[in-house]
mmCIF file of C-alpha atoms in Angstrom:
data_model
loop_
_atom_site.group_PDB
_atom_site.id
_atom_site.type_symbol
_atom_site.label_atom_id
_atom_site.label_comp_id
_atom_site.label_asym_id
_atom_site.label_seq_id
_atom_site.Cartn_x
_atom_site.Cartn_y
_atom_site.Cartn_z
ATOM 1 C CA MET A 10 0.000 0.000 0.000
ATOM 2 C CA GLN A 11 1.585 3.225 -1.132
ATOM 3 C CA ASP A 12 0.272 6.593 -2.265
ATOM 4 C CA ASN A 13 1.295 10.233 -2.130
ATOM 5 C CA THR A 14 0.493 10.435 1.575
ATOM 6 C CA ASN A 15 1.544 7.206 3.288
ATOM 7 C CA SER A 16 3.781 4.204 2.646
ATOM 8 C CA LEU A 17 3.518 0.769 4.253
ATOM 9 C CA VAL A 18 6.110 -0.294 6.836
ATOM 10 C CA THR A 19 6.357 -3.661 8.610
ATOM 11 C CA THR A 20 7.257 -3.287 12.305
ATOM 12 C CA LYS A 21 9.269 -5.495 14.623
ATOM 13 C CA ASP A 22 6.287 -7.506 15.920
ATOM 14 C CA GLY A 23 5.179 -8.259 12.367
ATOM 15 C CA SER A 24 2.281 -5.808 12.321
ATOM 16 C CA ASN A 25 2.153 -3.132 9.654
ATOM 17 C CA THR A 26 2.145 0.615 10.139
ATOM 18 C CA LEU A 27 2.443 3.597 7.816
ATOM 19 C CA PHE A 28 5.037 6.279 7.251
ATOM 20 C CA SER A 29 3.408 9.669 6.783
ATOM 21 C CA GLN A 30 4.956 11.688 3.973
ATOM 22 C CA LYS A 31 3.028 14.732 5.207
ATOM 23 C CA TYR A 32 4.416 14.628 8.751
ATOM 24 C CA ASN A 33 7.633 12.743 7.907
ATOM 25 C CA GLN A 34 6.985 10.364 10.796
ATOM 26 C CA HIS A 35 5.877 6.767 11.330
ATOM 27 C CA TYR A 36 2.478 6.176 12.856
ATOM 28 C CA HIS A 37 4.228 3.709 15.187
ATOM 29 C CA ASN A 38 7.834 3.061 16.137
ATOM 30 C CA PRO A 39 8.988 0.270 13.776
ATOM 31 C CA ASP A 40 11.374 -1.035 16.459
ATOM 32 C CA ASP A 41 8.541 -1.535 18.953
ATOM 33 C CA GLY A 42 5.796 -2.905 16.730
ATOM 34 C CA ALA A 43 2.376 -1.389 16.128
ATOM 35 C CA ILE A 44 0.354 -3.753 18.338
ATOM 36 C CA ASP A 45 3.000 -3.938 21.061
ATOM 37 C CA GLU A 46 3.217 -0.155 21.144
ATOM 38 C CA SER A 47 -0.543 0.243 21.547
ATOM 39 C CA LEU A 48 -0.733 -2.423 24.239
ATOM 40 C CA THR A 49 2.284 -1.439 26.326
ATOM 41 C CA LYS A 50 2.156 2.336 26.026
ATOM 42 C CA HIS A 51 -1.582 2.827 26.331
ATOM 43 C CA ILE A 52 -3.944 -0.077 26.841
ATOM 44 C CA ILE A 53 -2.311 -2.242 29.509
ATOM 45 C CA PRO A 54 -1.382 0.659 31.836
ATOM 46 C CA ALA A 55 -4.836 2.237 31.477
ATOM 47 C CA PHE A 56 -6.806 -0.989 31.882
ATOM 48 C CA THR A 57 -4.658 -2.055 34.836
ATOM 49 C CA PHE A 58 -5.404 1.288 36.466
ATOM 50 C CA HIS A 59 -9.152 0.811 35.872
ATOM 51 C CA LYS A 60 -9.244 -2.955 36.426
ATOM 52 C CA ASN A 61 -12.415 -2.828 38.544
ATOM 53 C CA LYS A 62 -14.559 -0.719 36.230
ATOM 54 C CA LYS A 63 -17.311 -2.321 34.172
ATOM 55 C CA GLU A 64 -17.648 0.514 31.644
ATOM 56 C CA LEU A 65 -14.954 2.778 30.251
ATOM 57 C CA ASN A 66 -15.234 5.915 28.157
ATOM 58 C CA ILE A 67 -12.076 6.331 26.084
ATOM 59 C CA LEU A 68 -10.799 9.311 24.099
ATOM 60 C CA ASP A 69 -8.345 8.130 21.422
ATOM 61 C CA ILE A 70 -6.247 11.064 20.115
ATOM 62 C CA CYS A 71 -5.788 10.584 17.115
ATOM 63 C CA PHE A 72 -7.427 7.605 15.378
ATOM 64 C CA GLY A 73 -4.843 7.173 12.589
ATOM 65 C CA ILE A 74 -4.759 3.532 11.445
ATOM 66 C CA GLY A 75 -6.908 2.575 14.426
ATOM 67 C CA TYR A 76 -4.403 0.439 16.320
ATOM 68 C CA ASN A 77 -5.183 1.888 19.745
ATOM 69 C CA THR A 78 -8.908 1.354 19.298
ATOM 70 C CA PHE A 79 -8.657 -2.074 17.652
ATOM 71 C CA SER A 80 -5.957 -3.286 20.063
ATOM 72 C CA THR A 81 -8.211 -2.249 22.943
ATOM 73 C CA ILE A 82 -10.911 -4.555 21.617
ATOM 74 C CA TYR A 83 -8.356 -7.310 20.995
ATOM 75 C CA TYR A 84 -7.052 -6.956 24.563
ATOM 76 C CA ILE A 85 -10.555 -7.208 26.034
ATOM 77 C CA LEU A 86 -11.444 -10.291 23.992
ATOM 78 C CA GLU A 87 -8.081 -11.972 24.554
ATOM 79 C CA ASN A 88 -8.370 -11.537 28.330
ATOM 80 C CA ASN A 89 -12.137 -12.202 28.569
ATOM 81 C CA LEU A 90 -12.694 -8.907 30.336
ATOM 82 C CA ASP A 91 -16.184 -8.066 31.500
ATOM 83 C CA VAL A 92 -16.183 -4.435 30.457
ATOM 84 C CA LYS A 93 -18.128 -2.216 28.096
ATOM 85 C CA ILE A 94 -16.188 0.388 26.140
ATOM 86 C CA ASN A 95 -17.204 3.614 24.429
ATOM 87 C CA ILE A 96 -14.438 5.007 22.237
ATOM 88 C CA TYR A 97 -14.451 8.488 20.724
ATOM 89 C CA SER A 98 -11.685 9.463 18.346
ATOM 90 C CA PRO A 99 -10.899 12.445 16.111
ATOM 91 C CA GLU A 100 -8.932 11.996 12.900
ATOM 92 C CA LEU A 101 -8.039 14.649 10.355
ATOM 93 C CA ASP A 102 -7.521 12.258 7.432
ATOM 94 C CA GLY A 103 -10.881 10.863 6.362
ATOM 95 C CA ASN A 104 -9.391 9.041 3.379
ATOM 96 C CA LEU A 105 -7.046 7.171 5.712
ATOM 97 C CA VAL A 106 -9.969 5.876 7.771
ATOM 98 C CA LYS A 107 -11.809 4.793 4.619
ATOM 99 C CA SER A 108 -8.725 2.903 3.440
ATOM 100 C CA LEU A 109 -8.610 0.709 6.541
ATOM 101 C CA ASP A 110 -11.113 -1.713 5.011
ATOM 102 C CA SER A 111 -8.269 -2.985 2.818
ATOM 103 C CA PHE A 112 -5.342 -2.370 5.192
ATOM 104 C CA ASP A 113 -3.185 -5.420 5.929
ATOM 105 C CA PHE A 114 -3.864 -5.746 9.659
ATOM 106 C CA PRO A 115 -2.224 -8.534 11.723
ATOM 107 C CA LYS A 116 -3.794 -11.895 12.491
ATOM 108 C CA GLU A 117 -4.653 -10.667 15.987
ATOM 109 C CA PHE A 118 -7.433 -8.583 14.429
ATOM 110 C CA GLU A 119 -8.925 -11.457 12.434
ATOM 111 C CA ASN A 120 -11.957 -11.760 14.758
ATOM 112 C CA ILE A 121 -12.792 -8.056 14.573
ATOM 113 C CA LYS A 122 -12.673 -7.562 10.808
ATOM 114 C CA HIS A 123 -16.369 -6.717 10.840
ATOM 115 C CA ILE A 124 -15.677 -3.889 13.294
ATOM 116 C CA ILE A 125 -12.818 -2.538 11.189
ATOM 117 C CA LYS A 126 -15.018 -2.663 8.091
ATOM 118 C CA ALA A 127 -17.851 -0.788 9.799
ATOM 119 C CA VAL A 128 -15.532 1.932 11.070
ATOM 120 C CA ALA A 129 -13.880 2.295 7.665
ATOM 121 C CA GLN A 130 -17.201 2.575 5.867
ATOM 122 C CA THR A 131 -19.281 4.575 8.350
ATOM 123 C CA GLY A 132 -16.928 5.915 11.030
ATOM 124 C CA LYS A 133 -18.984 4.050 13.634
ATOM 125 C CA TYR A 134 -19.566 0.657 15.195
ATOM 126 C CA SER A 135 -21.925 -0.442 17.940
ATOM 127 C CA ASP A 136 -22.958 -3.644 19.714
ATOM 128 C CA ASP A 137 -23.884 -4.512 23.294
ATOM 129 C CA ASN A 138 -20.355 -3.997 24.619
ATOM 130 C CA ILE A 139 -18.543 -1.813 22.108
ATOM 131 C CA ASN A 140 -19.322 1.650 20.803
ATOM 132 C CA ILE A 141 -16.933 3.473 18.477
ATOM 133 C CA GLU A 142 -17.322 6.935 16.950
ATOM 134 C CA VAL A 143 -14.640 8.425 14.703
ATOM 135 C CA PHE A 144 -14.904 12.137 13.989
ATOM 136 C CA ILE A 145 -13.283 13.364 10.790
ATOM 137 C CA GLY A 146 -11.964 16.852 11.353
ATOM 138 C CA ASP A 147 -9.993 19.117 13.669
ATOM 139 C CA ALA A 148 -9.283 17.493 17.052
ATOM 140 C CA ARG A 149 -9.073 20.841 18.851
ATOM 141 C CA LYS A 150 -12.597 21.749 17.746
ATOM 142 C CA TYR A 151 -13.914 18.244 18.364
ATOM 143 C CA ILE A 152 -12.834 18.018 22.001
ATOM 144 C CA LYS A 153 -14.655 21.265 22.782
ATOM 145 C CA SER A 154 -17.905 19.554 21.762
ATOM 146 C CA LEU A 155 -17.536 16.594 24.137
ATOM 147 C CA SER A 156 -19.133 16.204 27.561
ATOM 148 C CA LYS A 157 -17.179 17.470 30.560
ATOM 149 C CA GLU A 158 -15.883 14.993 33.169
ATOM 150 C CA PHE A 159 -16.872 12.094 30.903
ATOM 151 C CA PHE A 160 -13.710 10.139 30.120
ATOM 152 C CA ASP A 161 -11.973 7.418 32.124
ATOM 153 C CA ILE A 162 -9.037 7.058 29.712
ATOM 154 C CA VAL A 163 -7.275 9.313 27.227
ATOM 155 C CA TYR A 164 -4.814 7.850 24.724
ATOM 156 C CA GLN A 165 -2.677 10.905 23.905
ATOM 157 C CA ASP A 166 -1.117 9.608 20.709
ATOM 158 C CA ALA A 167 -0.862 12.440 18.177
ATOM 159 C CA PHE A 168 2.177 12.905 15.966
ATOM 160 C CA SER A 169 5.051 14.557 17.831
ATOM 161 C CA SER A 170 5.018 18.219 18.845
ATOM 162 C CA ASP A 171 7.578 18.953 16.117
ATOM 163 C CA VAL A 172 4.893 18.495 13.468
ATOM 164 C CA ASN A 173 1.605 18.416 15.434
ATOM 165 C CA PHE A 174 2.321 21.216 17.895
ATOM 166 C CA GLU A 175 -1.330 22.177 18.475
ATOM 167 C CA LEU A 176 -2.092 18.825 20.123
ATOM 168 C CA TRP A 177 0.576 19.209 22.823
ATOM 169 C CA THR A 178 0.085 22.693 24.240
ATOM 170 C CA LYS A 179 -1.015 23.787 27.699
ATOM 171 C CA GLU A 180 -4.255 25.186 26.251
ATOM 172 C CA TYR A 181 -4.983 21.886 24.528
ATOM 173 C CA PHE A 182 -4.448 19.989 27.773
ATOM 174 C CA ASP A 183 -6.692 22.509 29.550
ATOM 175 C CA ASP A 184 -9.516 21.278 27.320
ATOM 176 C CA ILE A 185 -8.547 17.632 27.836
ATOM 177 C CA TYR A 186 -8.486 18.140 31.617
ATOM 178 C CA LYS A 187 -12.097 19.376 31.559
ATOM 179 C CA LEU A 188 -13.193 16.177 29.785
ATOM 180 C CA CYS A 189 -11.597 13.858 32.355
ATOM 181 C CA LYS A 190 -13.308 12.276 35.323
ATOM 182 C CA ASP A 191 -11.509 12.704 38.643
ATOM 183 C CA ASP A 192 -10.006 9.211 38.295
ATOM 184 C CA CYS A 193 -9.145 9.483 34.598
ATOM 185 C CA ILE A 194 -5.735 8.365 33.350
ATOM 186 C CA MET A 195 -4.001 9.796 30.278
ATOM 187 C CA SER A 196 -1.240 7.785 28.567
ATOM 188 C CA SER A 197 1.391 9.118 26.189
ATOM 189 C CA TYR A 198 4.610 8.015 24.514
ATOM 190 C CA ALA A 199 5.912 11.586 24.900
ATOM 191 C CA ILE A 200 8.322 12.134 27.796
ATOM 192 C CA ALA A 201 9.871 15.519 26.914
ATOM 193 C CA THR A 202 9.899 18.018 29.771
ATOM 194 C CA PRO A 203 8.059 20.793 27.830
ATOM 195 C CA ILE A 204 5.170 18.422 27.106
ATOM 196 C CA ARG A 205 5.020 17.192 30.683
ATOM 197 C CA LEU A 206 5.019 20.825 31.822
ATOM 198 C CA SER A 207 2.120 21.512 29.459
ATOM 199 C CA MET A 208 0.169 18.665 31.056
ATOM 200 C CA ASN A 209 1.144 19.703 34.562
ATOM 201 C CA GLU A 210 0.247 23.364 34.109
ATOM 202 C CA ALA A 211 -3.171 22.199 32.899
ATOM 203 C CA GLY A 212 -3.628 20.439 36.257
ATOM 204 C CA PHE A 213 -2.346 16.905 35.718
ATOM 205 C CA PHE A 214 0.033 15.056 38.031
ATOM 206 C CA ILE A 215 2.787 13.389 36.038
ATOM 207 C CA TYR A 216 4.117 9.849 36.424
ATOM 208 C CA GLU A 217 6.822 7.989 34.576
ATOM 209 C CA HIS A 218 6.295 4.351 33.706
ATOM 210 C CA ARG A 219 8.517 1.883 31.837
ATOM 211 C CA PRO A 220 6.279 -0.941 30.553
ATOM 212 C CA VAL A 221 9.108 -2.381 28.437
ATOM 213 C CA LYS A 222 12.292 -0.753 27.163
ATOM 214 C CA ARG A 223 10.907 2.754 26.597
ATOM 215 C CA LYS A 224 9.579 5.135 29.214
ATOM 216 C CA ILE A 225 6.113 6.616 28.853
ATOM 217 C CA THR A 226 4.137 9.354 30.577
ATOM 218 C CA LEU A 227 0.988 8.705 32.584
ATOM 219 C CA ALA A 228 -1.024 11.694 33.808
ATOM 220 C CA VAL A 229 -3.830 11.813 36.359
ATOM 221 C CA LYS A 230 -5.988 14.478 38.004
ATOM 222 C CA GLN A 231 -5.475 13.144 41.518
ATOM 223 C CA LYS A 232 -2.088 12.296 42.946
ATOM 224 C CA GLN A 233 -1.715 8.610 43.844
ATOM 225 C CA GLU A 234 0.897 5.903 44.206
ATOM 226 C CA VAL A 235 0.028 2.980 41.956
ATOM 227 C CA ILE A 236 1.062 3.648 38.377
ATOM 228 C CA GLY A 237 4.727 4.480 38.325
ATOM 229 C CA LYS A 238 7.276 6.993 39.529
ATOM 230 C CA PHE A 239 5.933 10.424 40.439
ATOM 231 C CA VAL A 240 7.654 13.239 38.557
ATOM 232 C CA ASP A 241 7.790 16.468 40.576
ATOM 233 C CA MET A 242 7.339 19.017 37.805
ATOM 234 C CA VAL A 243 7.605 21.987 40.210
ATOM 235 C CA LEU A 244 11.011 20.791 41.345
ATOM 236 C CA LYS A 245 12.026 20.010 37.771
ATOM 237 C CA LYS A 246 11.147 23.547 36.723
ATOM 238 C CA GLU A 247 13.053 25.022 39.672
ATOM 239 C CA ARG A 248 16.141 23.061 38.680
ATOM 240 C CA ASN A 249 15.813 23.995 35.027
ATOM 241 C CA LYS A 250 14.791 27.641 34.747
ATOM 242 C CA GLU A 251 14.807 27.459 30.976
ATOM 243 C CA ALA A 252 12.267 24.630 30.821
ATOM 244 C CA LEU A 253 8.972 25.929 29.479
ATOM 245 C CA ALA A 254 5.605 24.406 28.676
ATOM 246 C CA LEU A 255 4.274 24.616 25.133
ATOM 247 C CA TYR A 256 1.676 27.306 24.500
ATOM 248 C CA ASP A 257 -0.638 28.024 21.600
ATOM 249 C CA LYS A 258 0.983 30.327 19.115
ATOM 250 C CA VAL A 259 -0.698 33.704 18.825
ATOM 251 C CA VAL A 260 -1.480 34.471 15.205
#
């Protein structure tokens, strides 16, 4: 699969991802593997944190090829979890979502091909335990339309701040914070101090977790002691006076 926008790349775990010509970045780290990355950096930490909940509202930023959403379903089925999920996800590239009907997904997704097809064709899927809604358009506008204090989990998985700056700023995380329940957990591959400061200045407490070889960031609204090493962002800022959060650029 190759066009003017994306080219197919096989990752270390055998699952395929894409390289974006527009953003000059992979959708997933080829050395980690697309499924492994979704599971270890987002799904397992978040579901472990919420292991006793029977229904989870999930905000998946951004949908992309759908690995975070589809791996969530795979993880639930594989582990026979008794949980209902409602996933909401913005995605700027509508053609990418439509193309997923013919994307070469791994064998792990064989049992959910009907879900992938429905999402690709309609942007939605619903049954007794799974609800998915993909919004095609600007994520910043989309999140302002969502219900406050609604989400249990946020997968913060946009392209890096080098190319997708607007989805990593303090003002962006202000809006995300408003959508989160008090016990919400936000997961992210990004560990840079400016991004963590952006999250922290929006009200989140920051934790560092190493599920496998790479560190990730976990952010919560209420300080607690169960998901990793607490990162004191106030102290970090005192020790590094030049460290600054990211802010929306004034036009």
